Amino acid sequence: MKVLVAIKRVIDANVKVRVRQDGSGVETTNVKMAMNPFCEIAVEEAVRLREAGTATEVIVVSAGPQAAQETIRTALAMGADRGIHIPGDGPLEPLAVAKLLRAVAEREDAGLVLLGKQAIDDDCNQTGQMLAALLGWPQGTFASKIEIADGRAKVTREVDGGLETVSLALPCVVTTDLRLNEPRYASLPNIMKAKKKPIDALSASDLGVDTAPRLRVLGVAEPPGRTAGVKVETAAELVDKLRNVAGVI
Ligand code: AMP
């Protein structure tokens, strides 16, 4: 079974994101970028499936600028077998990415597609769900455990009230949550090995997908700054402030 993993290059989770002065988006010039953390978890899970003999090949795919190839290399250093880069400098909405991924999944005859539950830059949480709908495949979102056996995937999902376990027929789409696994660090020998692994380029037009945006961003703004706290002398004063100033009790 081939496992396809969708990985997105985003602003590094440790960087403080700043909004561009013209409010057209967030500043990405000279900002450290990295693989979306939920995508790292997806790569780790796919590599574990291959190590367990459940998967035969792990293919990572990323759509985005030339620099997305660095992210693909990182996944190859973690243990993925080969990469596919879909170049494009413009904004890519979840529907466009889902259409690109559908074309790749069909081309590769993937048995399982793993995605992050959400990209930490746009927080859309849409691509996996749209991909499953486009393919007509079952989906297990927010996975904290995946077990593959007898042509089915048993997926434990993190839901509000606890855990829900679903059984999906393969092929299927699964999106990863934080507790699924702890991604490995790539070792130096594996980073060196990754340099020799292939990365194919496939354009959106090769895949027959129109990626033109369908949404118009009206504006992006910083959240309001936090006001300074005050020290209170007594519990009674605290209760008074909570009741009469904050209005929370
Ligand atoms: P989103 O729906 O934007 O929150 O993204 C959810 C997941 O879709 C990400 O964690 C990735 O697995 C995948 N994804 C989103 N954008 C891309 C992209 N440009 N290239 C590859 N995968 C992507």
Short mmCIF file of C-alpha atoms and ligand atoms in Angstrom, two decimals:
data_model
loop_
_atom_site.label_atom_id
_atom_site.label_comp_id
_atom_site.label_asym_id
_atom_site.label_seq_id
_atom_site.Cartn_x
_atom_site.Cartn_y
_atom_site.Cartn_z
CA MET A 1 0.00 0.00 0.00
CA LYS A 2 1.34 3.40 -1.00
CA VAL A 3 0.88 6.17 1.55
CA LEU A 4 0.67 9.73 0.29
CA VAL A 5 1.42 12.48 2.83
CA ALA A 6 0.50 16.11 2.16
CA ILE A 7 2.93 18.54 3.78
CA LYS A 8 2.75 22.31 3.93
CA ARG A 9 5.53 24.81 4.45
CA VAL A 10 4.39 27.41 6.97
CA ILE A 11 5.86 30.07 9.25
CA ASP A 12 7.82 28.27 12.01
CA ALA A 13 5.59 27.67 15.03
CA ASN A 14 8.11 29.48 17.30
CA VAL A 15 8.09 32.70 15.28
CA LYS A 16 5.88 35.60 16.32
CA VAL A 17 3.67 36.23 13.31
CA ARG A 18 3.39 39.87 12.20
CA VAL A 19 0.70 41.35 9.99
CA ARG A 20 1.91 43.28 6.92
CA GLN A 21 1.52 47.04 7.23
CA ASP A 22 -1.00 47.18 4.39
CA GLY A 23 -3.18 44.54 6.10
CA SER A 24 -3.01 42.28 3.03
CA GLY A 25 -1.69 39.27 4.94
CA VAL A 26 1.12 38.22 7.26
CA GLU A 27 4.78 39.04 6.73
CA THR A 28 6.75 36.11 5.30
CA THR A 29 9.84 37.94 4.00
CA ASN A 30 12.97 36.89 5.96
CA VAL A 31 10.80 34.83 8.32
CA LYS A 32 11.88 31.34 9.39
CA MET A 33 9.69 28.70 7.75
CA ALA A 34 9.21 25.04 8.67
CA MET A 35 6.99 22.05 8.05
CA ASN A 36 3.51 22.46 9.51
CA PRO A 37 3.67 20.54 12.85
CA PHE A 38 0.60 18.39 12.08
CA CYS A 39 2.19 17.43 8.74
CA GLU A 40 5.33 16.28 10.61
CA ILE A 41 3.08 13.99 12.63
CA ALA A 42 1.57 12.67 9.39
CA VAL A 43 5.04 11.96 7.95
CA GLU A 44 6.08 10.19 11.16
CA GLU A 45 2.97 7.99 11.07
CA ALA A 46 3.51 7.07 7.42
CA VAL A 47 7.16 6.16 8.06
CA ARG A 48 6.11 4.01 11.04
CA LEU A 49 3.56 2.22 8.81
CA ARG A 50 6.32 1.47 6.30
CA GLU A 51 8.71 0.34 9.03
CA ALA A 52 5.97 -2.02 10.31
CA GLY A 53 5.60 -3.47 6.79
CA THR A 54 2.04 -2.11 6.40
CA ALA A 55 3.01 0.51 3.81
CA THR A 56 5.25 -0.22 0.84
CA GLU A 57 6.18 3.36 -0.02
CA VAL A 58 5.79 6.82 1.53
CA ILE A 59 5.39 9.67 -0.96
CA VAL A 60 5.28 13.25 0.30
CA VAL A 61 3.68 16.01 -1.71
CA SER A 62 3.81 19.75 -1.22
CA ALA A 63 2.31 22.56 -3.27
CA GLY A 64 3.91 25.97 -3.01
CA PRO A 65 6.97 28.04 -3.88
CA GLN A 66 10.38 26.59 -4.83
CA ALA A 67 11.38 26.63 -1.15
CA ALA A 68 8.73 23.97 -0.45
CA GLN A 69 11.38 21.57 -1.76
CA GLU A 70 13.31 22.16 1.50
CA THR A 71 10.24 20.97 3.41
CA ILE A 72 10.04 17.92 1.15
CA ARG A 73 13.75 17.23 1.88
CA THR A 74 13.02 17.39 5.61
CA ALA A 75 10.31 14.73 5.16
CA LEU A 76 12.69 12.61 3.08
CA ALA A 77 15.26 12.88 5.89
CA MET A 78 12.60 11.67 8.34
CA GLY A 79 12.25 8.54 6.19
CA ALA A 80 9.81 9.25 3.33
CA ASP A 81 10.86 7.55 0.07
CA ARG A 82 10.23 10.21 -2.55
CA GLY A 83 8.72 13.62 -3.01
CA ILE A 84 6.44 15.45 -5.40
CA HIS A 85 6.57 19.23 -5.64
CA ILE A 86 3.73 21.17 -7.24
CA PRO A 87 5.26 24.60 -7.86
CA GLY A 88 3.23 27.78 -7.45
CA ASP A 89 3.85 31.19 -5.93
CA GLY A 90 0.30 32.43 -5.56
CA PRO A 91 -2.09 31.82 -2.69
CA LEU A 92 -3.51 28.31 -2.61
CA GLU A 93 -6.91 27.77 -1.06
CA PRO A 94 -7.86 24.43 0.54
CA LEU A 95 -10.14 23.51 -2.38
CA ALA A 96 -7.33 24.01 -4.88
CA VAL A 97 -4.93 21.95 -2.74
CA ALA A 98 -7.55 19.22 -2.34
CA LYS A 99 -8.01 19.05 -6.14
CA LEU A 100 -4.24 18.80 -6.64
CA LEU A 101 -4.00 16.07 -4.00
CA ARG A 102 -6.88 14.15 -5.56
CA ALA A 103 -5.07 14.13 -8.91
CA VAL A 104 -1.83 12.92 -7.26
CA ALA A 105 -3.61 10.27 -5.15
CA GLU A 106 -5.27 8.87 -8.27
CA ARG A 107 -2.05 8.97 -10.30
CA GLU A 108 -0.12 7.19 -7.56
CA ASP A 109 -2.95 4.77 -6.74
CA ALA A 110 -2.50 5.62 -3.05
CA GLY A 111 -4.14 3.38 -0.45
CA LEU A 112 -4.04 6.00 2.28
CA VAL A 113 -3.64 9.78 2.25
CA LEU A 114 -2.44 11.40 5.44
CA LEU A 115 -2.74 15.14 6.07
CA GLY A 116 -2.37 17.40 9.06
CA LYS A 117 -5.67 18.29 10.72
CA GLN A 118 -4.90 21.93 9.99
CA ALA A 119 -2.19 24.22 8.71
CA ILE A 120 -1.09 26.54 11.51
CA ASP A 121 -0.87 29.53 9.17
CA ASP A 122 -4.39 29.67 7.73
CA ASP A 123 -6.06 27.41 10.38
CA CYS A 124 -8.51 26.28 7.70
CA ASN A 125 -8.98 22.63 8.75
CA GLN A 126 -10.62 21.95 5.38
CA THR A 127 -8.22 20.28 2.97
CA GLY A 128 -8.50 16.68 4.24
CA GLN A 129 -12.28 16.83 4.38
CA MET A 130 -12.53 18.33 0.87
CA LEU A 131 -10.08 15.76 -0.49
CA ALA A 132 -12.13 12.86 0.91
CA ALA A 133 -15.27 14.32 -0.66
CA LEU A 134 -13.60 14.83 -4.05
CA LEU A 135 -12.22 11.27 -4.05
CA GLY A 136 -15.43 9.78 -2.64
CA TRP A 137 -13.30 8.04 0.03
CA PRO A 138 -14.08 7.67 3.74
CA GLN A 139 -12.33 10.03 6.13
CA GLY A 140 -11.07 9.90 9.72
CA THR A 141 -10.22 13.36 11.01
CA PHE A 142 -8.29 14.40 14.18
CA ALA A 143 -6.67 10.96 14.48
CA SER A 144 -4.85 10.08 17.71
CA LYS A 145 -4.39 6.41 16.71
CA ILE A 146 -4.37 4.57 13.38
CA GLU A 147 -4.40 0.79 12.98
CA ILE A 148 -4.47 -0.82 9.53
CA ALA A 149 -5.65 -4.41 9.10
CA ASP A 150 -7.72 -6.48 6.66
CA GLY A 151 -8.24 -3.69 4.16
CA ARG A 152 -9.56 -1.29 6.80
CA ALA A 153 -8.21 1.56 8.90
CA LYS A 154 -9.31 1.78 12.53
CA VAL A 155 -8.98 5.43 13.46
CA THR A 156 -9.35 6.80 16.98
CA ARG A 157 -10.52 10.39 16.77
CA GLU A 158 -10.16 13.15 19.34
CA VAL A 159 -13.64 14.59 19.80
CA ASP A 160 -14.94 17.09 22.36
CA GLY A 161 -16.28 14.54 24.80
CA GLY A 162 -13.39 12.06 24.52
CA LEU A 163 -12.39 9.54 21.88
CA GLU A 164 -14.39 8.11 19.01
CA THR A 165 -13.20 5.05 17.07
CA VAL A 166 -14.26 4.59 13.45
CA SER A 167 -13.50 1.80 10.98
CA LEU A 168 -12.88 2.95 7.41
CA ALA A 169 -12.53 0.90 4.24
CA LEU A 170 -9.27 1.56 2.40
CA PRO A 171 -8.46 3.65 0.45
CA CYS A 172 -9.22 6.48 2.86
CA VAL A 173 -8.14 9.92 4.03
CA VAL A 174 -6.90 10.51 7.59
CA THR A 175 -5.96 13.81 9.22
CA THR A 176 -3.58 13.82 12.19
CA ASP A 177 -4.02 15.30 15.66
CA LEU A 178 -1.30 16.24 18.13
CA ARG A 179 -1.30 13.06 20.23
CA LEU A 180 -0.92 10.59 17.33
CA ASN A 181 2.86 10.35 17.77
CA GLU A 182 6.02 12.29 18.48
CA PRO A 183 7.86 12.99 15.23
CA ARG A 184 11.50 11.90 15.09
CA TYR A 185 14.43 14.24 14.48
CA ALA A 186 16.22 13.52 11.23
CA SER A 187 19.70 12.14 11.92
CA LEU A 188 22.71 13.52 10.03
CA PRO A 189 23.19 10.31 7.96
CA ASN A 190 19.50 10.41 7.01
CA ILE A 191 19.79 14.09 6.03
CA MET A 192 22.66 13.10 3.73
CA LYS A 193 20.71 10.13 2.32
CA ALA A 194 17.70 12.38 1.69
CA LYS A 195 19.76 14.49 -0.74
CA LYS A 196 19.78 11.52 -3.14
CA LYS A 197 16.07 10.75 -2.90
CA PRO A 198 14.01 11.88 -5.93
CA ILE A 199 11.69 14.89 -5.97
CA ASP A 200 9.49 15.06 -9.08
CA ALA A 201 7.87 18.30 -10.19
CA LEU A 202 4.28 18.22 -11.39
CA SER A 203 2.57 21.44 -12.38
CA ALA A 204 -1.05 22.21 -11.58
CA SER A 205 -1.76 22.19 -15.33
CA ASP A 206 -0.11 18.72 -15.65
CA LEU A 207 -2.67 17.65 -13.07
CA GLY A 208 -5.51 19.47 -14.85
CA VAL A 209 -6.32 21.70 -11.88
CA ASP A 210 -7.22 25.38 -11.92
CA THR A 211 -5.81 26.86 -8.70
CA ALA A 212 -7.18 30.40 -9.15
CA PRO A 213 -8.41 31.76 -5.79
CA ARG A 214 -12.16 31.88 -5.23
CA LEU A 215 -12.04 33.98 -2.08
CA ARG A 216 -10.95 37.59 -1.64
CA VAL A 217 -9.24 38.51 1.63
CA LEU A 218 -10.76 41.77 2.81
CA GLY A 219 -8.21 42.45 5.52
CA VAL A 220 -5.90 40.93 8.12
CA ALA A 221 -5.39 42.63 11.48
CA GLU A 222 -3.32 42.01 14.63
CA PRO A 223 -5.34 40.95 17.67
CA PRO A 224 -5.81 43.80 20.17
CA GLY A 225 -2.85 44.11 22.58
CA ARG A 226 -3.35 42.86 26.15
CA THR A 227 -3.80 45.52 28.79
CA ALA A 228 -1.60 45.43 31.91
CA GLY A 229 -2.91 43.61 35.00
CA VAL A 230 -3.49 45.18 38.44
CA LYS A 231 -2.48 43.92 41.88
CA VAL A 232 -5.21 43.62 44.48
CA GLU A 233 -4.64 43.73 48.24
CA THR A 234 -7.47 41.51 49.47
CA ALA A 235 -9.76 38.72 48.33
CA ALA A 236 -12.72 41.08 48.81
CA GLU A 237 -11.14 43.58 46.42
CA LEU A 238 -10.57 40.77 43.90
CA VAL A 239 -14.21 39.72 44.08
CA ASP A 240 -15.28 43.35 43.73
CA LYS A 241 -13.12 43.83 40.59
CA LEU A 242 -14.28 40.56 39.05
CA ARG A 243 -17.89 41.55 39.64
CA ASN A 244 -17.88 45.27 38.93
CA VAL A 245 -14.90 45.86 36.59
CA ALA A 246 -14.43 42.63 34.60
CA GLY A 247 -18.10 41.69 34.89
CA VAL A 248 -17.29 37.97 34.90
CA ILE A 249 -19.08 36.89 38.10
P1 AMP B 1 -5.74 23.38 6.04
O1 AMP B 1 -7.00 22.77 5.54
O2 AMP B 1 -5.25 24.54 5.20
O3 AMP B 1 -5.80 23.74 7.51
O4 AMP B 1 -4.58 22.28 5.88
C1 AMP B 1 -4.74 20.96 6.38
C2 AMP B 1 -3.68 20.06 5.80
O5 AMP B 1 -3.78 20.03 4.36
C3 AMP B 1 -2.22 20.43 6.08
O6 AMP B 1 -1.80 19.99 7.36
C4 AMP B 1 -1.53 19.64 4.95
O7 AMP B 1 -1.45 18.26 5.27
C5 AMP B 1 -2.49 19.81 3.78
N1 AMP B 1 -2.11 21.00 2.97
C6 AMP B 1 -2.61 22.26 3.05
N2 AMP B 1 -1.98 23.07 2.17
C7 AMP B 1 -1.07 22.30 1.53
C8 AMP B 1 -0.10 22.54 0.50
N3 AMP B 1 0.06 23.76 -0.05
N4 AMP B 1 0.68 21.49 0.08
C9 AMP B 1 0.52 20.27 0.61
N5 AMP B 1 -0.36 19.98 1.59
C10 AMP B 1 -1.15 20.98 2.03
#
